[in-house]
mmCIF file of C-alpha atoms in Angstrom:
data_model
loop_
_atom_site.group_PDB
_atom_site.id
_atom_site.type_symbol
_atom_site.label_atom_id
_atom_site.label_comp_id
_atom_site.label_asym_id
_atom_site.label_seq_id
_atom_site.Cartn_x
_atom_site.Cartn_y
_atom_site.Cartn_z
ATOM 1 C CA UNK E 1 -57.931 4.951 -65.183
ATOM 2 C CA UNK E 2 -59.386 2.304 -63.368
ATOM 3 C CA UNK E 3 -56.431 0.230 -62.917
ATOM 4 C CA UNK E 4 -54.396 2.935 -61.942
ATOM 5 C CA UNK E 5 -56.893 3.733 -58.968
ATOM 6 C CA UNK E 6 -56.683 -0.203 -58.063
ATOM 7 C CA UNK E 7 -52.806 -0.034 -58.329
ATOM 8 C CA UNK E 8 -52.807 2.850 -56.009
ATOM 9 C CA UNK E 9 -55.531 0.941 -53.140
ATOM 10 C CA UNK E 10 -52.991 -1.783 -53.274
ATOM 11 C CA UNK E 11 -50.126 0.090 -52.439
ATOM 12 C CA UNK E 12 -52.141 2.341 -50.023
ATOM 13 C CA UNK E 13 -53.093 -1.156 -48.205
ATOM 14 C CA UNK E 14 -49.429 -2.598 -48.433
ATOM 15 C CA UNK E 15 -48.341 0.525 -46.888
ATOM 16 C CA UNK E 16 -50.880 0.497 -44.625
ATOM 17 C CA UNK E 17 -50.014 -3.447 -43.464
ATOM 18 C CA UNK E 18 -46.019 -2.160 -43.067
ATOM 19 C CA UNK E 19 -47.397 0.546 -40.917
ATOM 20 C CA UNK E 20 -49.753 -1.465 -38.567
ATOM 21 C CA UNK E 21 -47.113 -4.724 -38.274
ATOM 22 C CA UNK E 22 -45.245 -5.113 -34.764
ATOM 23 C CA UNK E 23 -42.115 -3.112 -34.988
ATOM 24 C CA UNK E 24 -39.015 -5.596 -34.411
ATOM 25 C CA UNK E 25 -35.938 -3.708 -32.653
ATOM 26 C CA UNK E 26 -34.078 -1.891 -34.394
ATOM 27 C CA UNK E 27 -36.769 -2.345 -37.727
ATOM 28 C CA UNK E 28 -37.103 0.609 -40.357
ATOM 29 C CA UNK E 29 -39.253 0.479 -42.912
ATOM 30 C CA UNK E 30 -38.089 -0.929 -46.172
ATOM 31 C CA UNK E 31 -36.434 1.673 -48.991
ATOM 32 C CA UNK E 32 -38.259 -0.062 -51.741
ATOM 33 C CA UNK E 33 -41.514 0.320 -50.263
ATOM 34 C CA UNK E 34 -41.128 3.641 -49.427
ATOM 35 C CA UNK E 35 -39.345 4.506 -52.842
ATOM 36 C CA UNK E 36 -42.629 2.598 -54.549
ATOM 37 C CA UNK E 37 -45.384 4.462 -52.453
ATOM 38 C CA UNK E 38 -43.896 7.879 -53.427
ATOM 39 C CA UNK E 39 -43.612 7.032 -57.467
ATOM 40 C CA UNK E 40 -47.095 5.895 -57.124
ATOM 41 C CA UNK E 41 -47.887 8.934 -55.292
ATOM 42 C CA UNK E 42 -46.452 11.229 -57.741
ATOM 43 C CA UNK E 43 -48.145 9.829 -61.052
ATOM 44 C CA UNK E 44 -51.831 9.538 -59.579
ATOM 45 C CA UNK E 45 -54.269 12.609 -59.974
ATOM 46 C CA UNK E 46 -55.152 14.280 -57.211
ATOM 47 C CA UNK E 47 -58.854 14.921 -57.574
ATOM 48 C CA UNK E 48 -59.327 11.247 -58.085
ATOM 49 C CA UNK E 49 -56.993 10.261 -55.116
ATOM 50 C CA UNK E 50 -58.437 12.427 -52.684
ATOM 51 C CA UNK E 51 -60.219 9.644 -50.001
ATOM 52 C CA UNK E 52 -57.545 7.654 -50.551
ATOM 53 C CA UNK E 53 -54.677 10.085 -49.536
ATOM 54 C CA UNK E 54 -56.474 11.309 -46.302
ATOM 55 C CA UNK E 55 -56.765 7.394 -45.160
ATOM 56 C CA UNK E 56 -53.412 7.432 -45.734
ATOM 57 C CA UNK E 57 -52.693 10.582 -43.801
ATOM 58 C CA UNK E 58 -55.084 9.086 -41.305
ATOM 59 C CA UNK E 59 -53.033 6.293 -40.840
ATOM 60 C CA UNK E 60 -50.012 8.320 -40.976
ATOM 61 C CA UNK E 61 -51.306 10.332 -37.819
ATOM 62 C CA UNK E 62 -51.804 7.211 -35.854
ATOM 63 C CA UNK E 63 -49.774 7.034 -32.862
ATOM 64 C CA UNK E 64 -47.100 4.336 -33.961
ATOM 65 C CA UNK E 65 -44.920 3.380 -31.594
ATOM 66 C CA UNK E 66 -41.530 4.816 -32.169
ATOM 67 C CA UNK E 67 -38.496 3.156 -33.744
ATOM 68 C CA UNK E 68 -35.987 1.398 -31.458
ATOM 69 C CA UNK E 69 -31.969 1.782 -32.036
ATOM 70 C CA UNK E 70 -30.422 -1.440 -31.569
ATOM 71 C CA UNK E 71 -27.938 -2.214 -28.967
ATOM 72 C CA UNK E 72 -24.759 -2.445 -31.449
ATOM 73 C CA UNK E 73 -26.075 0.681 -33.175
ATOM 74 C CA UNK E 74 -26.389 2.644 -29.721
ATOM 75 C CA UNK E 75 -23.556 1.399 -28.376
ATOM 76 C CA UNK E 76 -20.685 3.005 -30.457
ATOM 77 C CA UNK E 77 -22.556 6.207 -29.797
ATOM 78 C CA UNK E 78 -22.869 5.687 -26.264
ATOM 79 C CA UNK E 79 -18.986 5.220 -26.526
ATOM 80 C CA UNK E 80 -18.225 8.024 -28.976
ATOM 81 C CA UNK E 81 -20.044 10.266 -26.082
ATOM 82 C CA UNK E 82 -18.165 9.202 -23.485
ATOM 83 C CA UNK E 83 -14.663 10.265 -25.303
ATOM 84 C CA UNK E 84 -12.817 13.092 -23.794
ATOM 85 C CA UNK E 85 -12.210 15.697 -26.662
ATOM 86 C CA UNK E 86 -9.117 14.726 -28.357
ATOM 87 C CA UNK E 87 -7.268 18.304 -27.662
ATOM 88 C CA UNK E 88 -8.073 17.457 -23.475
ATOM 89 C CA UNK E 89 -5.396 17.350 -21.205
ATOM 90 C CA UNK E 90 -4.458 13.321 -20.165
ATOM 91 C CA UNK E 91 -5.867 12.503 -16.747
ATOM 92 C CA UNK E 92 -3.726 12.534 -13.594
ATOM 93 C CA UNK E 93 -2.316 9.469 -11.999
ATOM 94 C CA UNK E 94 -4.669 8.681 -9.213
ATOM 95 C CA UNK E 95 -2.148 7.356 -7.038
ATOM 96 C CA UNK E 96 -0.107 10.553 -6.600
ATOM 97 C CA UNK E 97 2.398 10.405 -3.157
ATOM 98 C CA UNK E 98 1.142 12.900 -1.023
ATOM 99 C CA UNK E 99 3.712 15.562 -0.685
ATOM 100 C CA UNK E 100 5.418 16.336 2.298
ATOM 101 C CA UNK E 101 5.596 19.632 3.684
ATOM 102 C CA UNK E 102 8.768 21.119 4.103
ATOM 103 C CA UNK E 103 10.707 20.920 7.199
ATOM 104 C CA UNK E 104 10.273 23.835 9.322
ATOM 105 C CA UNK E 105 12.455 23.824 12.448
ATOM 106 C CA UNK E 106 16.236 23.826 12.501
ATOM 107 C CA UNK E 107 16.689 20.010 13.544
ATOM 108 C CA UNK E 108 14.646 18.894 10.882
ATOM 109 C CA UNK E 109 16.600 20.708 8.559
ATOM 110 C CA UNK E 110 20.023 20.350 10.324
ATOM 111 C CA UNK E 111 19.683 17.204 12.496
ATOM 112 C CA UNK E 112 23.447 16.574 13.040
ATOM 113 C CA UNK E 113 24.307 20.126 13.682
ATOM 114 C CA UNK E 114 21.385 20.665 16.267
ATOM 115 C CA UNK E 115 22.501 17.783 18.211
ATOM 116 C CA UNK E 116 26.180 18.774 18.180
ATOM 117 C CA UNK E 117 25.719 22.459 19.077
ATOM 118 C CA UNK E 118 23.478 21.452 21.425
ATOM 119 C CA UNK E 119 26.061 18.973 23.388
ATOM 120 C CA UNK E 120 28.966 21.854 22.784
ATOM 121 C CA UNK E 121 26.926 24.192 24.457
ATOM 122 C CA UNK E 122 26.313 22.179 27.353
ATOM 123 C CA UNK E 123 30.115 21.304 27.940
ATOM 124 C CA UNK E 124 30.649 25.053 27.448
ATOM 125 C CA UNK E 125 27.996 26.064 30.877
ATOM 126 C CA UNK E 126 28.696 22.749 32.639
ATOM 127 C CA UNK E 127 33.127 23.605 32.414
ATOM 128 C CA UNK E 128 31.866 27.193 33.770
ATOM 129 C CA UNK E 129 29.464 25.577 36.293
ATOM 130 C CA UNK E 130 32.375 23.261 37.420
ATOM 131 C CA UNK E 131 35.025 26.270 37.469
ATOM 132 C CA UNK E 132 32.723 28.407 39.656
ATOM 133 C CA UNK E 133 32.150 25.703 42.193
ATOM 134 C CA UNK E 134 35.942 25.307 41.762
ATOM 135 C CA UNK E 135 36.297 28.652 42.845
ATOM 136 C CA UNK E 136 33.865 28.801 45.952
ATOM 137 C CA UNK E 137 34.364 25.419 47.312
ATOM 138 C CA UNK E 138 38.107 25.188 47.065
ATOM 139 C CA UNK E 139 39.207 28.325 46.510
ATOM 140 C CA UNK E 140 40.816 27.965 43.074
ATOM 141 C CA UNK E 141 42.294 30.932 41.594
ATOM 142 C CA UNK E 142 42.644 30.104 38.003
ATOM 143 C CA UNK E 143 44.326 32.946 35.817
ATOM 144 C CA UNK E 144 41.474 34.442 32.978
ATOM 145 C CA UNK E 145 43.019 32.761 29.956
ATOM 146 C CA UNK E 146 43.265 29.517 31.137
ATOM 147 C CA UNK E 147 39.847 29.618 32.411
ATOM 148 C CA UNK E 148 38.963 30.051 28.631
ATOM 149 C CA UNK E 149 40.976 28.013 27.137
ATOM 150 C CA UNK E 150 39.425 25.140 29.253
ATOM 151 C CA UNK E 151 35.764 26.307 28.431
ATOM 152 C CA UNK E 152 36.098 26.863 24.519
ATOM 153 C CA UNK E 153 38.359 22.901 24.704
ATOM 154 C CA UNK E 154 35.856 21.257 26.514
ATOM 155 C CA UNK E 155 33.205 22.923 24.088
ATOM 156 C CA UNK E 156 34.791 21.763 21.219
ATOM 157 C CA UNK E 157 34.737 18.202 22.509
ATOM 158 C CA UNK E 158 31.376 18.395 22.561
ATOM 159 C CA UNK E 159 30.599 19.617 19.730
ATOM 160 C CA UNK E 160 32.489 17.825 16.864
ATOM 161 C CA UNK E 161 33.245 14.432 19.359
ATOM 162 C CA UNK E 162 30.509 13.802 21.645
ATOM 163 C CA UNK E 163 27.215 14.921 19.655
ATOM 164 C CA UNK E 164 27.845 13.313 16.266
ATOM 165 C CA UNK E 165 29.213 10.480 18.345
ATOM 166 C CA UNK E 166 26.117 10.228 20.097
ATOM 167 C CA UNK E 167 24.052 10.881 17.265
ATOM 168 C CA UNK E 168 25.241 7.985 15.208
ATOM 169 C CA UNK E 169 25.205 5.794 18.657
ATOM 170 C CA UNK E 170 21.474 6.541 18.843
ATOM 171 C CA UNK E 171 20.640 5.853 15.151
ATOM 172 C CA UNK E 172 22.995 2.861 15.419
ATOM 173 C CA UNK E 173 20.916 0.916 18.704
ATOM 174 C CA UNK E 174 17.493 2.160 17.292
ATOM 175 C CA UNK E 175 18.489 0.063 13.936
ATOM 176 C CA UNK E 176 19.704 -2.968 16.349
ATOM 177 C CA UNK E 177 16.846 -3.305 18.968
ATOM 178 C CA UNK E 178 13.749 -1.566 17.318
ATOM 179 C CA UNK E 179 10.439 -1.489 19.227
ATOM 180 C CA UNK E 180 8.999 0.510 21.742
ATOM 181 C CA UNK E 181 8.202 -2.534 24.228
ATOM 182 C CA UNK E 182 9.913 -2.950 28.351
ATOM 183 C CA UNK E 183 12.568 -5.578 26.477
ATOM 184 C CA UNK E 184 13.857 -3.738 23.644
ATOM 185 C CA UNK E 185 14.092 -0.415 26.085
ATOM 186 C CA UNK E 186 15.367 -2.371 28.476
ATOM 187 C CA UNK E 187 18.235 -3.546 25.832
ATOM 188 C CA UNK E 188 19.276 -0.312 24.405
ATOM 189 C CA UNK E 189 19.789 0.988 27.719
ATOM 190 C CA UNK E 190 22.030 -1.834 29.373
ATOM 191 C CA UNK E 191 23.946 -1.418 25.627
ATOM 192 C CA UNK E 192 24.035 1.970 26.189
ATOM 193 C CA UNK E 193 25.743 1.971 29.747
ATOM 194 C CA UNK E 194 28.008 -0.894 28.644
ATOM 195 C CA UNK E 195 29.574 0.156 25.591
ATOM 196 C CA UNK E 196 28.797 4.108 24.757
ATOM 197 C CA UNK E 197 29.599 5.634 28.672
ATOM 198 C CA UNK E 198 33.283 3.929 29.134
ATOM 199 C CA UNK E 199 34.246 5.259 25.540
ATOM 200 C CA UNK E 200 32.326 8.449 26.080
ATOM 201 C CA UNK E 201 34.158 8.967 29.266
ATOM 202 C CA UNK E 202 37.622 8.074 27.810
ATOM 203 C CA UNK E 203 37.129 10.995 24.709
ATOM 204 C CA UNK E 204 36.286 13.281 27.311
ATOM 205 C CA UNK E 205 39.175 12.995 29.326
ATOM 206 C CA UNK E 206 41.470 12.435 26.742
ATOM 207 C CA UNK E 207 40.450 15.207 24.512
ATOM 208 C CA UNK E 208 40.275 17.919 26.900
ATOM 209 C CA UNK E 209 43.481 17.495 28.838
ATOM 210 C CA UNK E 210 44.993 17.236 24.762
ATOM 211 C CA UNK E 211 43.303 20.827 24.305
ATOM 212 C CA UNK E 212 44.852 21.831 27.545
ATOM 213 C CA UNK E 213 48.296 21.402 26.027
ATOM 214 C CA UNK E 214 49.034 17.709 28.036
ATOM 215 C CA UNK E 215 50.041 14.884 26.363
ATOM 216 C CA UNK E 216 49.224 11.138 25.462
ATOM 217 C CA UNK E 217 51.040 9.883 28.354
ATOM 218 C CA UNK E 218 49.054 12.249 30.848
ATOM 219 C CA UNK E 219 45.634 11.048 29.154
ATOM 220 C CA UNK E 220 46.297 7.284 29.507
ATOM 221 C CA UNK E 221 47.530 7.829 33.486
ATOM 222 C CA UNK E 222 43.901 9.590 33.817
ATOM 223 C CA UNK E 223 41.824 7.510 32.254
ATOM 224 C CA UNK E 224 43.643 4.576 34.492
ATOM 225 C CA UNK E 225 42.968 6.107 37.623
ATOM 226 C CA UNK E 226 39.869 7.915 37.525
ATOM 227 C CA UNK E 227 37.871 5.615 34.114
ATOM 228 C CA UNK E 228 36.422 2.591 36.579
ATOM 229 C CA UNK E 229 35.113 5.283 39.475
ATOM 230 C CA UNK E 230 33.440 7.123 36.865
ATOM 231 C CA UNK E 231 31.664 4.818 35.206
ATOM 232 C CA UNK E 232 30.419 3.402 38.476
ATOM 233 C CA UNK E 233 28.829 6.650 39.168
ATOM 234 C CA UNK E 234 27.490 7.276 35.597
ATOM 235 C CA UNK E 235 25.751 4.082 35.539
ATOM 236 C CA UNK E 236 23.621 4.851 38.903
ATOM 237 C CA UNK E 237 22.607 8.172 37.261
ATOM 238 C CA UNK E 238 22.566 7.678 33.577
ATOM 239 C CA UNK E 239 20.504 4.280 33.874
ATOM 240 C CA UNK E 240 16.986 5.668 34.850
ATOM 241 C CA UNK E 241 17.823 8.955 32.418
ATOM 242 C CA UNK E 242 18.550 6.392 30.032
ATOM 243 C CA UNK E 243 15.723 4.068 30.160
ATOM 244 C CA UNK E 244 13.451 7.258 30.052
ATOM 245 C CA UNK E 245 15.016 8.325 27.233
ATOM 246 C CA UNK E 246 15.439 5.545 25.005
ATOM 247 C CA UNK E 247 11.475 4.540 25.787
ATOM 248 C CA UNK E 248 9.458 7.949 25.890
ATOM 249 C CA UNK E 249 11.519 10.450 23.571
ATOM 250 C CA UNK E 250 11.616 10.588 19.810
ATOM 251 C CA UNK E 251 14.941 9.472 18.105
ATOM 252 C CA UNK E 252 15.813 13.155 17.121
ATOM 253 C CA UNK E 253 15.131 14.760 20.383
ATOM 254 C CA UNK E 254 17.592 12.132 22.392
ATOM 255 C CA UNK E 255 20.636 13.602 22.090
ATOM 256 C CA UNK E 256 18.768 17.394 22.978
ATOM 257 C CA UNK E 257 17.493 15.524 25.792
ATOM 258 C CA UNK E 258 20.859 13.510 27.043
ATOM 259 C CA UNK E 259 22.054 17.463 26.397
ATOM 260 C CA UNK E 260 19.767 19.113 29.108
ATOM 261 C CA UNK E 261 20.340 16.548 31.448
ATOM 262 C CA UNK E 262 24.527 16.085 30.683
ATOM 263 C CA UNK E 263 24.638 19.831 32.327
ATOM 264 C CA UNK E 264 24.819 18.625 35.687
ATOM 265 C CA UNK E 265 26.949 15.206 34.846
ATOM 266 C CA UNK E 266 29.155 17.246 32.844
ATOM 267 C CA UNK E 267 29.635 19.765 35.381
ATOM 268 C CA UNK E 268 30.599 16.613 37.717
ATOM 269 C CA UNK E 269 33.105 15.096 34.502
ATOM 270 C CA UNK E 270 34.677 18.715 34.283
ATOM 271 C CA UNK E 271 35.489 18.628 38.019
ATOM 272 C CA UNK E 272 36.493 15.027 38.449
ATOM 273 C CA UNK E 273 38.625 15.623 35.268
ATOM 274 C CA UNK E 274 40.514 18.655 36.928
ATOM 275 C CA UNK E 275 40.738 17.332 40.346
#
């Protein structure tokens, strides 16, 4: 009986040295001394282990300081945690293009037709601007239908010759001298002048004395005698409109804005034309 009781202070004072030892991190306390305490626990008396199991108890209540995880052991948790469910929905791109909102008015939507019905509808009011001052200045009495015909030729050729023409001019020089500086304004517009009014000119005349019912032959003796004056007198108008246009309005508001102005010029073309 004896022994037993001094088998069971030994163990009680091993335990109690496991208990009271600086905790390492991540340290547990062994399974064989835990496994050996409770068999030695289990086969002892009670009545004669009484002191000895509330020193133990005593010891137990002690405030030990509690057991430390060890990095590797908390990481993988830490990790685990962190996991999205596995049924969850995959994560949006965060570099999505913004998207663009839809184009409202009709130019955005129909650029090329804007710009040509707007340069056929100007020929149309600057041919019946011309034939009215025809009519009071001169005294031209020109018979109903032929007063039409003129009007609905002339606003033919501008609508499918002179404003997709000038469209694809204006795309064309904005693509060959970018920039909004004096120089590159100051290009486009002599380019402009140069090139675009001569031809311009020459489709005008030709086309509308075609829709008239003349032929080549008449065309060619017009543009002759009347191309060189009128291109003198576009240039001193058209430069200045020019150089405000191709500096100070947007790319698809320059033909709208050649349109408003070609009223009065046009008016002028539609008189020299039928002079």
């Amino acid at each position: 009986m004896m022994a037993c009781r001094y088998l069971w202070l030994i163990a009680s004072a091993c335990l109690t040295t496991a208990l009271h030892a600086p905790h390492r991190r991540g340290a547990t306390l062994p399974r064989r001394a835990t496994a050996a305490y409770a068999s030695v626990a289990a086969e002892s008396p009670a009545s004669a282990d009484a002191p000895v199991a509330s020193s133990v108890e005593h010891v137990l209540a002690a405030d030990a300081p509690p057991l430390v995880l060890a990095d590797h052991d908390v990481a993988p948790l830490a990790a685990k945690e962190a996991l999205p469910p596995a049924d969850a929905p995959p994560l949006a791109d965060a570099a999505v293009a913004p998207v663009e909102a839809p184009a409202s008015s009709f130019i955005d939507r129909h650029p090329l037709a804007a710009k040509s019905l707007s340069m056929g509808i100007t020929y149309g009011l600057a041919d019946t601007a011309a034939q009215f001052f025809g009519r009071v200045a001169h005294g031209e009495i020109v018979p109903l239908a032929l007063r039409l015909r003129r009007g609905v030729s002339l606003s033919l050729v501008g609508c499918l010759a002179v404003g997709p023409l000038l469209a694809a001019w204006f795309d064309s020089l904005e693509r060959l001298v970018p920039g909004k500086n004096k120089r590159a304004i100051f290009a486009r517009t002599v380019l402009d002048q140069a090139i675009e009014v001569p031809v311009m000119i020459s489709i005008i005349f030709s086309l509308s004395s075609l829709a008239e019912g003349h032929g080549l032959a008449f065309c060619l003796a017009k543009i002759q005698s009347k191309l060189l004056k009128t291109w003198r007198d576009c240039v001193g108008v058209w430069f200045p409109v020019q150089f405000v246009n191709q500096g100070f309005v947007p790319l698809k508001y320059r033909v709208i804005f050649q349109a408003v102005i070609s009223f009065f010029w046009d008016a002028y073309l539609s008189i020299v034309s039928h002079a």
